[in-house]
mmCIF file of C-alpha atoms in Angstrom:
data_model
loop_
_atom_site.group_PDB
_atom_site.id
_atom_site.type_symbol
_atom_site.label_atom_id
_atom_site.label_comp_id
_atom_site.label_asym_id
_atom_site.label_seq_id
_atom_site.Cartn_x
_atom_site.Cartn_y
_atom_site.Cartn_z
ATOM 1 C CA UNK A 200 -51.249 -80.044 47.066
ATOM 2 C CA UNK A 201 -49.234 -76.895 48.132
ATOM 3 C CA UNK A 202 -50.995 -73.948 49.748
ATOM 4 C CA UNK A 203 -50.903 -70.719 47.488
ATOM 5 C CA UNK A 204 -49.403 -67.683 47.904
ATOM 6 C CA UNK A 205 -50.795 -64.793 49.005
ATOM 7 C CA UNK A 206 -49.279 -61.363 49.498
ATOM 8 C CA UNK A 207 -50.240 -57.525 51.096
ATOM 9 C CA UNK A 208 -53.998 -56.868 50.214
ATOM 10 C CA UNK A 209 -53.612 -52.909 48.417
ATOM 11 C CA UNK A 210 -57.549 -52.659 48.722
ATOM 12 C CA UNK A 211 -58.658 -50.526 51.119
ATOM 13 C CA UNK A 212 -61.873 -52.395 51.634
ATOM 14 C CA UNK A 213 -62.902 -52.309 55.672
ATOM 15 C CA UNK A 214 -63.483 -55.821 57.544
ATOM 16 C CA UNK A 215 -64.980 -56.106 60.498
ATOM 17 C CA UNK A 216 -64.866 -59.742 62.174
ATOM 18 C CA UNK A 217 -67.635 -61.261 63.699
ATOM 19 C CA UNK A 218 -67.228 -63.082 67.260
ATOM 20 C CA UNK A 219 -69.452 -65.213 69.496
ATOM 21 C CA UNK A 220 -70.379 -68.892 70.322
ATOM 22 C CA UNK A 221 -72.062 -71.020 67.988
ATOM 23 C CA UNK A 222 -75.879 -70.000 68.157
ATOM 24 C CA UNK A 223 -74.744 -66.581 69.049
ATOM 25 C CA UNK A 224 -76.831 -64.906 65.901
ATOM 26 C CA UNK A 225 -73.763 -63.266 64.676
ATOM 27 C CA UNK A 226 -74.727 -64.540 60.876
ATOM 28 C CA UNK A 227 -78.420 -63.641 61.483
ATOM 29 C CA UNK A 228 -77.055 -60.103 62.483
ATOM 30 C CA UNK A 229 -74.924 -59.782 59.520
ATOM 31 C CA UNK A 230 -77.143 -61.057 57.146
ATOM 32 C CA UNK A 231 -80.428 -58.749 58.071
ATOM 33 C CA UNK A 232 -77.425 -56.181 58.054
ATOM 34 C CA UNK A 233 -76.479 -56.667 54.963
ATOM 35 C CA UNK A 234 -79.759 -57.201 52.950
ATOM 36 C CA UNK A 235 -80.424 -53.422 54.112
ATOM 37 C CA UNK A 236 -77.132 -51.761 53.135
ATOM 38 C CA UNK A 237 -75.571 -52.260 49.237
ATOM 39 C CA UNK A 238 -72.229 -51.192 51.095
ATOM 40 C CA UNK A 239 -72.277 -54.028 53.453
ATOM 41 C CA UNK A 240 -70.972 -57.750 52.581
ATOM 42 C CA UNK A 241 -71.441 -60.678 54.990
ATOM 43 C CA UNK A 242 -68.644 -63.140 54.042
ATOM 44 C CA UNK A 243 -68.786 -66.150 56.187
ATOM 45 C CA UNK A 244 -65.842 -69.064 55.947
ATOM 46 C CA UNK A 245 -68.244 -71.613 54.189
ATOM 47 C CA UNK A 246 -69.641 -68.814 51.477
ATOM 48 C CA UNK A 247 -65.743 -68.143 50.565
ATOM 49 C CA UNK A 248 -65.274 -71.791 50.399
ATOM 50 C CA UNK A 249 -68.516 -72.199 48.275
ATOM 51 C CA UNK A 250 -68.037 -69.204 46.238
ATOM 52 C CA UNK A 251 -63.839 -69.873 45.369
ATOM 53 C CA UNK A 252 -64.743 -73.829 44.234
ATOM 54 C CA UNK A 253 -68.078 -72.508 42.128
ATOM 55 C CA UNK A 254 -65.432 -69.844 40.494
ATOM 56 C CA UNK A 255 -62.742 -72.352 39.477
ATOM 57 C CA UNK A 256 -60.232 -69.723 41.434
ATOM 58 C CA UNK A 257 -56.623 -71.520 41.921
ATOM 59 C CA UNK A 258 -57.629 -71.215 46.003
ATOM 60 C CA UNK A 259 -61.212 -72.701 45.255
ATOM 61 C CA UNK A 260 -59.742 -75.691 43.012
ATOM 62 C CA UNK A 261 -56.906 -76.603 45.845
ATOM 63 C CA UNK A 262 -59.495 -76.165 48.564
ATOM 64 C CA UNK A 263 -62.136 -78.907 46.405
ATOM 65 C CA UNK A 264 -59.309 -81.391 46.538
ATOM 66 C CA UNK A 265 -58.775 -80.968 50.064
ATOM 67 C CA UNK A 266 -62.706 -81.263 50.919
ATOM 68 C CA UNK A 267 -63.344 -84.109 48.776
ATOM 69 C CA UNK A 268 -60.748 -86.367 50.367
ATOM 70 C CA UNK A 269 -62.239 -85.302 53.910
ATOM 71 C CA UNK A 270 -59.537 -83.023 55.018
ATOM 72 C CA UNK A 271 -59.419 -79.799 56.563
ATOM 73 C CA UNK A 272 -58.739 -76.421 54.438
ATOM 74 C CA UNK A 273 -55.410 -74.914 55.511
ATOM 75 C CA UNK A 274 -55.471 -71.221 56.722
ATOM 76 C CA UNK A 275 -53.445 -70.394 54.032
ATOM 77 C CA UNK A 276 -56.127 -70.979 51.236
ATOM 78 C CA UNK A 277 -58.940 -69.455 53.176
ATOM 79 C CA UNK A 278 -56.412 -66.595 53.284
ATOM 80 C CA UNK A 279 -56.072 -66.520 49.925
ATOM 81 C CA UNK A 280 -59.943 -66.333 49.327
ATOM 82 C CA UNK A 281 -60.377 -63.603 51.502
ATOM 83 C CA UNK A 282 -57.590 -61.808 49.440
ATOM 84 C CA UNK A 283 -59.444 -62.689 46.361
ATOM 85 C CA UNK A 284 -62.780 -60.834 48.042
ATOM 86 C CA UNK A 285 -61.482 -57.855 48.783
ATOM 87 C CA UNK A 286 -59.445 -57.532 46.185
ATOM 88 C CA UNK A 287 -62.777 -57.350 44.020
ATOM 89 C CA UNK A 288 -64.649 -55.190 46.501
ATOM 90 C CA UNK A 289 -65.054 -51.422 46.370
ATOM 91 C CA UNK A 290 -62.894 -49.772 48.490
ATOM 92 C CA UNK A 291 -65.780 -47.869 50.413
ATOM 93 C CA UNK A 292 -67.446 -50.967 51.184
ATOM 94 C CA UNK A 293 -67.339 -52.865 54.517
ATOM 95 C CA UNK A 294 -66.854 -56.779 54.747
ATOM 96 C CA UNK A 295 -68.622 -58.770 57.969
ATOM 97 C CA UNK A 296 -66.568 -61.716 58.537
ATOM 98 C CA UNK A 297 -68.160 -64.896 59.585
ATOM 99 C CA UNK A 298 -66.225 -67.751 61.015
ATOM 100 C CA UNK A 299 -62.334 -66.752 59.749
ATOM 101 C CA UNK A 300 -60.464 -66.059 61.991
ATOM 102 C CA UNK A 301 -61.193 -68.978 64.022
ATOM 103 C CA UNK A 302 -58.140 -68.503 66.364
ATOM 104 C CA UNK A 303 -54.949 -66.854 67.070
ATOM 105 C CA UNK A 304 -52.975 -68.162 64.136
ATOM 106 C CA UNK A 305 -55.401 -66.853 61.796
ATOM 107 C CA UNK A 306 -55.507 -63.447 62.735
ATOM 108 C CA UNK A 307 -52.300 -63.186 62.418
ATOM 109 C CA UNK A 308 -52.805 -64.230 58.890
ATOM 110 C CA UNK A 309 -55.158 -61.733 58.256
ATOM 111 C CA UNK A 310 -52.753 -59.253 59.957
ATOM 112 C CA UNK A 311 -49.750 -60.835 57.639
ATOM 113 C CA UNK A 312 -51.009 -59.702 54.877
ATOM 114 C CA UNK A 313 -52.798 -56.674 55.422
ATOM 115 C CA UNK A 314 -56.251 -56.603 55.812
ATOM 116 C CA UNK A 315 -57.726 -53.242 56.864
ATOM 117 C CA UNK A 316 -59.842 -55.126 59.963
ATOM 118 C CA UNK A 317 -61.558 -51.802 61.447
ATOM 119 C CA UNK A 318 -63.555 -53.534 64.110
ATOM 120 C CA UNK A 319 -63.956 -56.803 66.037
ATOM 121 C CA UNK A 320 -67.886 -57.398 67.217
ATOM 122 C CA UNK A 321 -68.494 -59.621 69.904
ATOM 123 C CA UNK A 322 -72.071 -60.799 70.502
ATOM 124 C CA UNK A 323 -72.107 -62.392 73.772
ATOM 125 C CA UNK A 324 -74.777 -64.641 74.853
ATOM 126 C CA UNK A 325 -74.035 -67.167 77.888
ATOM 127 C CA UNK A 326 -73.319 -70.872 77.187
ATOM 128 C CA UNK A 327 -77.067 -72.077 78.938
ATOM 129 C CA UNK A 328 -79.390 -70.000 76.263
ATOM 130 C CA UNK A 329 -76.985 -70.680 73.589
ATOM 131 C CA UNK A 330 -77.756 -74.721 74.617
ATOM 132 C CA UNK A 331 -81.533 -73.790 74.669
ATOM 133 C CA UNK A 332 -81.536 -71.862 71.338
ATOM 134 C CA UNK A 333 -79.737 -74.937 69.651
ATOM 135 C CA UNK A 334 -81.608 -77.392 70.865
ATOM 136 C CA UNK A 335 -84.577 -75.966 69.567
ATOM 137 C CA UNK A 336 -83.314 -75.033 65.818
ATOM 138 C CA UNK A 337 -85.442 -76.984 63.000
ATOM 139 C CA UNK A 338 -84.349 -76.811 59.555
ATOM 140 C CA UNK A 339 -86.551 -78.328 56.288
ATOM 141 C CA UNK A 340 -84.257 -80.420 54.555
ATOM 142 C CA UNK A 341 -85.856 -79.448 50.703
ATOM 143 C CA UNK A 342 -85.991 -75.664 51.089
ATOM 144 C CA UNK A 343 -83.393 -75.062 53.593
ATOM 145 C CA UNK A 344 -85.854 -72.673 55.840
ATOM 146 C CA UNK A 345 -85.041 -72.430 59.429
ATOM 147 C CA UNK A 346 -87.466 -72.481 62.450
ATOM 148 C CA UNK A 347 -87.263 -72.344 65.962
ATOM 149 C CA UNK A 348 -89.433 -74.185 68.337
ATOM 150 C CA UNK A 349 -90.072 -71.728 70.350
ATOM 151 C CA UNK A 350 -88.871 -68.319 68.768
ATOM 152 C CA UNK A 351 -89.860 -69.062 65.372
ATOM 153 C CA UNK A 352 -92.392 -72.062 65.593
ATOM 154 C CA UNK A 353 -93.670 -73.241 61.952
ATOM 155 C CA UNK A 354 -97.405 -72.876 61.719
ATOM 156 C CA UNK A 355 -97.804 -76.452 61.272
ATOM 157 C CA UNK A 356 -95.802 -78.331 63.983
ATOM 158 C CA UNK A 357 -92.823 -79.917 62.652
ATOM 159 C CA UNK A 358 -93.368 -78.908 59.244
ATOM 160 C CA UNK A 359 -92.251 -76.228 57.150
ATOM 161 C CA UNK A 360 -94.384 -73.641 56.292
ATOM 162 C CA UNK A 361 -92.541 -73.104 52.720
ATOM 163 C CA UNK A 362 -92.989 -76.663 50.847
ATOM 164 C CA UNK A 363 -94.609 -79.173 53.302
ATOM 165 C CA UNK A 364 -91.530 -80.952 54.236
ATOM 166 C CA UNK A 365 -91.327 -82.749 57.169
ATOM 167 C CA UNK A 366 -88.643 -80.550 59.587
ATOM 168 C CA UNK A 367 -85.417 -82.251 60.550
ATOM 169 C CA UNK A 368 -82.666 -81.669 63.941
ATOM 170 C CA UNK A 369 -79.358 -81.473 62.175
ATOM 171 C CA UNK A 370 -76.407 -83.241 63.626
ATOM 172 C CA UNK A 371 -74.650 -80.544 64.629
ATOM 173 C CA UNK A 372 -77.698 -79.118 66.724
ATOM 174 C CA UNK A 373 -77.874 -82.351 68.942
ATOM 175 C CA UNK A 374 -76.833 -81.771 72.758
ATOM 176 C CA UNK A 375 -73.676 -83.415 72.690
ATOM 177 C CA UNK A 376 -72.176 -81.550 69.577
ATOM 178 C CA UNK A 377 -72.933 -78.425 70.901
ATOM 179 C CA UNK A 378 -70.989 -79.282 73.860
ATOM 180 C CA UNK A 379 -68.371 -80.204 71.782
ATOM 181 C CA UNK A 380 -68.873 -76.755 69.798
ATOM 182 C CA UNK A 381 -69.005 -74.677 72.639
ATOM 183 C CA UNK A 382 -65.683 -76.341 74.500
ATOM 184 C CA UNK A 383 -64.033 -76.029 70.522
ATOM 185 C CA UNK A 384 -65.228 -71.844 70.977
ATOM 186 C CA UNK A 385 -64.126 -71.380 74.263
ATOM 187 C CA UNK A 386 -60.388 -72.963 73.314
ATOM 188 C CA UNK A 387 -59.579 -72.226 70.110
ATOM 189 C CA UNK A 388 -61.706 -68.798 69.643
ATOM 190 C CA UNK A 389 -62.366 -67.129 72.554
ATOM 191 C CA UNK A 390 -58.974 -66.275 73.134
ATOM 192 C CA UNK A 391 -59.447 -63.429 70.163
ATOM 193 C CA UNK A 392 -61.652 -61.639 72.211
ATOM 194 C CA UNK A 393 -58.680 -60.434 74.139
ATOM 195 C CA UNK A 394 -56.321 -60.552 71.140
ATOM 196 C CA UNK A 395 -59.007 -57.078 69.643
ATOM 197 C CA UNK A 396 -59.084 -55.834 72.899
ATOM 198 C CA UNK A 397 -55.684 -55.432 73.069
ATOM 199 C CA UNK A 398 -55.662 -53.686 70.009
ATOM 200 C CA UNK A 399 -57.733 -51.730 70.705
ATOM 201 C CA UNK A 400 -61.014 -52.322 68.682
ATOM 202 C CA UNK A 401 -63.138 -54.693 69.972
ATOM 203 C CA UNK A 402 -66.496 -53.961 70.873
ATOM 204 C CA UNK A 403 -69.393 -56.186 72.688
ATOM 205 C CA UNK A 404 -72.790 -56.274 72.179
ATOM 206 C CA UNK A 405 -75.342 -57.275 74.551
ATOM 207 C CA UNK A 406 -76.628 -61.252 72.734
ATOM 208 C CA UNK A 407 -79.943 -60.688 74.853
ATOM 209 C CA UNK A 408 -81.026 -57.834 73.677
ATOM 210 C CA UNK A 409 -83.490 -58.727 71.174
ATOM 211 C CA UNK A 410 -82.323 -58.983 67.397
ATOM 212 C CA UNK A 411 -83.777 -55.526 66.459
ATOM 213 C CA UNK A 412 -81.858 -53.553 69.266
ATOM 214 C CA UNK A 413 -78.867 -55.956 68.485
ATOM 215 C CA UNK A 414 -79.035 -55.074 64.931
ATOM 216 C CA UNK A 415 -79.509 -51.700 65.802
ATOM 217 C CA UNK A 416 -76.560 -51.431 67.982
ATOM 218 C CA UNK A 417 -74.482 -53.150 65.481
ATOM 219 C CA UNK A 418 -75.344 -50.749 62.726
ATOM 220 C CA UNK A 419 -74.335 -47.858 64.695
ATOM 221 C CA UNK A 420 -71.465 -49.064 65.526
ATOM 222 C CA UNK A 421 -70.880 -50.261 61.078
ATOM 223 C CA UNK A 422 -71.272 -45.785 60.802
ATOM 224 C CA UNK A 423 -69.265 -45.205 63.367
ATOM 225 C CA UNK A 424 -66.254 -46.472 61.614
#
């Protein structure tokens, strides 16, 4: 299968990419975000992935064929999905980026053809809580609710408070693959932290600070722009 196309993005739509490790809470930021403002979109790689194959788009249909014989999605398509996005967003809106660009080739896809990135956000959290708040993630398999052991403990140990279902570890919470995550973040993605800095519009907030004061912070940075 050959990658599509994809060309300048004319919509001025804004993007804002979301950095941080793994277990940072960069989607649970975005999301809580975005369920409070109509003009806010969080966009992360697996919804675009999702959203292209459930929409029969020419990027969704390559992308299935790629998945379903185990392989990874070139740049190019996930390039192409973010085109289609903002291409159907409102101009005055503001896209939160989860998980694309994943390194330095990427961005300069996203660069290549256009995209109005306003703002890089970096929530930093060291690599020792970010073990700690892994380890402790639950998830119920039926309902798809997540828990924390400690932070967010069900009421019912190890079940879920939702449907009854008996709470499960998923692989990629298990020590070793966050090891493997965290190495993966620290090669491949960390080096974009510099990349915004360098241009100019990166900014860091404090991962520690509590989810309200982080989601706070973030939004006053989001009317700042």
């Amino acid at each position: 299968m050959r990658a599509p196309k994809y060309g300048i993005i004319s919509n001025v739509m804004n993007i804002v990419i979301l950095l941080g490790a793994p277990g940072s809470g960069k989607g649970t930021v975005a999301g809580k975000l975005a369920a409070g403002d109509s003009r806010l979109k969080h966009v992360s790689s697996g919804d675009l992935l999702r959203g292209a194959i459930a929409a029969g788009t020419q990027a969704g249909i390559e992308a299935k064929g790629y998945m379903e014989k185990g392989e990874l999605v070139p740049d190019a398509l996930i390039a192409a999905m973010i085109k289609d996005v903002v291409a159907a967003g409102d101009a005055g809106s503001t896209m939160l980026l989860d998980g694309f660009p994943r390194n330095l080739a990427q961005a300069g896809i996203l660069d290549g053809i256009g995209a109005n990135v306003r703002a890089a956000v970096l929530i930093d959290v060291p690599d020792e809580i970010i073990h700690d708040r892994i380890a402790g993630r639950r998830l119920c398999p039926k309902c798809k609710a997540g828990y924390h052991v400690r932070n967010f403990p069900p009421k019912v140990e190890g079940v879920c408070d939702n449907c009854g279902e008996k709470l499960v570890v998923r692989k990629d919470d298990n020590p070793e693959t966050v090891r493997d995550r965290l190495e993966v973040y620290h090669r491949q993605t960390e080096p974009l932290v510099a990349y915004y800095r360098d241009k100019g519009i990166l900014n860091t907030l404090d991962g520690m600070a509590g989810l309200d004061n982080i989601v706070e912070a973030f939004g006053k940075l989001l009317a700042g722009l």
